[in-house]
Coordinates of C-alpha atoms in Angstrom, one line a residue:
F1 CA 41.7 6.3 -31.5
F2 CA 42.3 4.4 -34.8
K3 CA 44.4 1.7 -33.2
A4 CA 41.3 0.5 -31.4
L5 CA 39.2 1.0 -34.5
I6 CA 41.1 -0.8 -37.2
G7 CA 44.5 -1.8 -35.8
G8 CA 47.8 -2.3 -37.6
T9 CA 50.1 0.0 -39.6
A10 CA 47.1 1.8 -41.2
A11 CA 45.9 2.7 -37.7
E12 CA 49.3 4.3 -36.9
E13 CA 49.1 6.4 -40.1
L14 CA 45.6 7.5 -39.2
D15 CA 46.7 8.3 -35.6
N16 CA 49.4 10.5 -37.2
L17 CA 46.7 12.1 -39.3
L18 CA 44.6 12.7 -36.2
Q19 CA 47.6 14.4 -34.4
G20 CA 48.2 16.5 -37.5
A21 CA 44.5 17.5 -37.6
L22 CA 44.5 18.3 -33.9
E23 CA 47.6 20.5 -34.3
S24 CA 46.0 22.3 -37.1
L25 CA 42.8 22.9 -35.0
R26 CA 44.9 24.2 -32.2
Q27 CA 46.0 27.0 -34.5
S28 CA 42.4 27.8 -35.6
T29 CA 40.4 30.7 -34.2
C30 CA 38.6 28.2 -31.9
G31 CA 41.8 26.5 -30.9
V32 CA 43.4 29.8 -29.9
T33 CA 40.3 31.3 -28.2
L34 CA 39.2 28.2 -26.2
P35 CA 42.1 28.1 -23.7
K36 CA 41.8 31.9 -23.2
L37 CA 38.1 31.5 -22.5
R38 CA 38.7 28.6 -20.2
S39 CA 41.2 30.6 -18.3
I40 CA 38.6 33.1 -17.2
T41 CA 35.6 30.9 -16.6
D42 CA 34.7 27.4 -15.3
A43 CA 31.3 27.7 -17.0
P44 CA 30.3 25.0 -19.5
I45 CA 31.6 25.6 -23.0
G46 CA 30.1 24.0 -26.1
I47 CA 31.8 24.1 -29.4
V48 CA 29.6 24.1 -32.5
P49 CA 31.6 23.7 -35.7
A50 CA 30.9 25.5 -38.9
P51 CA 28.5 23.5 -41.0
M52 CA 29.9 21.0 -43.5
P53 CA 29.6 22.5 -47.1
G54 CA 26.3 21.9 -48.9
A55 CA 26.3 18.6 -50.8
G56 CA 26.6 20.5 -54.1
F57 CA 29.7 22.3 -52.9
V58 CA 31.9 19.4 -51.8
P59 CA 35.3 19.9 -53.4
P60 CA 36.2 17.3 -56.1
A61 CA 39.1 16.0 -53.9
F62 CA 36.7 15.3 -51.1
Q63 CA 34.3 13.5 -53.5
R64 CA 37.2 11.3 -54.7
L65 CA 38.1 10.7 -51.0
H66 CA 34.6 9.5 -50.3
E67 CA 34.9 7.0 -53.2
I68 CA 37.9 5.4 -51.6
D69 CA 37.1 6.0 -47.9
K70 CA 34.2 3.6 -47.5
D71 CA 34.6 3.5 -43.7
N72 CA 34.4 7.3 -43.5
L73 CA 37.7 7.5 -41.6
F74 CA 38.5 11.0 -42.8
L75 CA 35.4 12.5 -41.2
Q76 CA 35.9 10.4 -38.1
T77 CA 39.4 11.8 -37.9
F78 CA 38.1 15.4 -38.1
T79 CA 35.4 14.7 -35.5
A80 CA 37.9 12.9 -33.2
A81 CA 40.3 15.9 -33.5
C82 CA 37.6 18.4 -32.7
A83 CA 36.5 16.3 -29.6
A84 CA 40.2 16.1 -28.5
L85 CA 40.6 19.9 -28.8
A86 CA 37.4 20.4 -26.8
A87 CA 38.6 18.0 -24.1
E88 CA 41.9 19.8 -23.7
S89 CA 40.0 22.8 -22.3
N90 CA 37.3 20.8 -20.6
A91 CA 34.7 21.8 -23.2
T92 CA 32.1 19.8 -25.1
F93 CA 32.3 19.3 -28.8
L94 CA 28.8 19.3 -30.4
A95 CA 29.0 17.6 -33.8
Q96 CA 26.8 18.6 -36.6
P97 CA 23.4 16.9 -36.1
A98 CA 23.0 13.8 -38.1
E99 CA 19.6 14.9 -39.6
T100 CA 21.4 17.7 -41.4
L101 CA 24.1 15.5 -43.0
A102 CA 24.0 14.5 -46.6
R103 CA 24.7 10.9 -47.8
T104 CA 28.0 12.2 -49.0
P105 CA 30.3 12.3 -45.9
G106 CA 31.4 15.7 -45.0
A107 CA 28.4 17.5 -46.6
T108 CA 25.2 19.1 -45.5
R109 CA 21.9 18.1 -47.0
P110 CA 21.0 20.4 -49.9
K111 CA 17.6 21.4 -48.4
F112 CA 19.5 23.2 -45.6
G113 CA 21.4 25.5 -48.1
R114 CA 20.9 29.2 -47.5
F115 CA 19.2 29.7 -50.9
P116 CA 17.3 26.5 -51.8
A117 CA 16.6 26.6 -55.5
K118 CA 12.9 25.9 -55.0
F119 CA 12.4 29.3 -53.4
F120 CA 13.8 31.3 -56.3
V121 CA 12.7 31.7 -59.9
Y122 CA 15.8 33.6 -60.9
D123 CA 19.5 32.8 -60.9
I124 CA 21.3 33.4 -57.7
E125 CA 24.8 32.3 -56.7
E126 CA 24.3 29.9 -53.8
D127 CA 26.7 30.0 -50.9
G128 CA 27.7 26.5 -49.9
R129 CA 29.0 27.3 -46.4
H130 CA 26.1 29.3 -44.9
M131 CA 22.9 27.4 -44.1
S132 CA 19.2 28.2 -43.7
A133 CA 17.2 29.1 -40.6
G134 CA 15.9 25.5 -40.6
Y135 CA 19.5 24.3 -40.2
G136 CA 20.1 26.8 -37.4
E137 CA 17.0 25.7 -35.6
I138 CA 18.1 22.1 -35.6
V139 CA 21.7 23.0 -34.5
L140 CA 20.5 25.3 -31.7
R141 CA 18.0 22.7 -30.4
S142 CA 20.7 20.0 -30.4
A143 CA 23.2 22.3 -28.7
L144 CA 20.8 23.4 -26.0
N145 CA 19.7 19.8 -25.4
A146 CA 23.4 18.7 -25.0
M147 CA 24.4 21.7 -22.8
L148 CA 21.3 22.1 -20.6
P149 CA 22.3 19.4 -18.1
L150 CA 25.7 21.0 -17.8
L151 CA 24.2 24.4 -17.3
K152 CA 21.9 23.0 -14.6
G153 CA 24.9 21.3 -12.9
D154 CA 23.6 17.8 -13.7
G155 CA 26.6 16.7 -15.7
A156 CA 30.3 17.0 -15.9
Q157 CA 31.7 19.5 -18.4
G158 CA 33.9 18.1 -21.1
R159 CA 31.7 15.1 -22.2
N160 CA 32.2 14.7 -26.0

């Protein structure tokens, strides 16, 4: 993946990172469940990842990474590893819709947070991993649009 993208020694290091990310994903709940699900059905399978954290909840290490990773290779590695995991089981990886992403790579726009501050006049601890109904609507519409051709038999499963 990265050899084609940037070439050289750095590409080899990033390809190693990709393989490490893929191995980690294989051990995740999705990575363990997906092959089991595929063993019992040939139906189209779409993988929708958990949302990126809200922009105000990005860990400081990721914020520093963004400062030095101007080409956004870290997020590209994650996305490539998710797509590779899906392809191993002939499934489709459905990345987080672009309109929900913040300018900070690896983050969701604040307006999609579960408890947007503008709706509350009192203090409430915001949850940076769960998103609003508006976010869900966008993700569901995107997933349905991507999967509908597969469900109708108009496309080959496993496109990423």
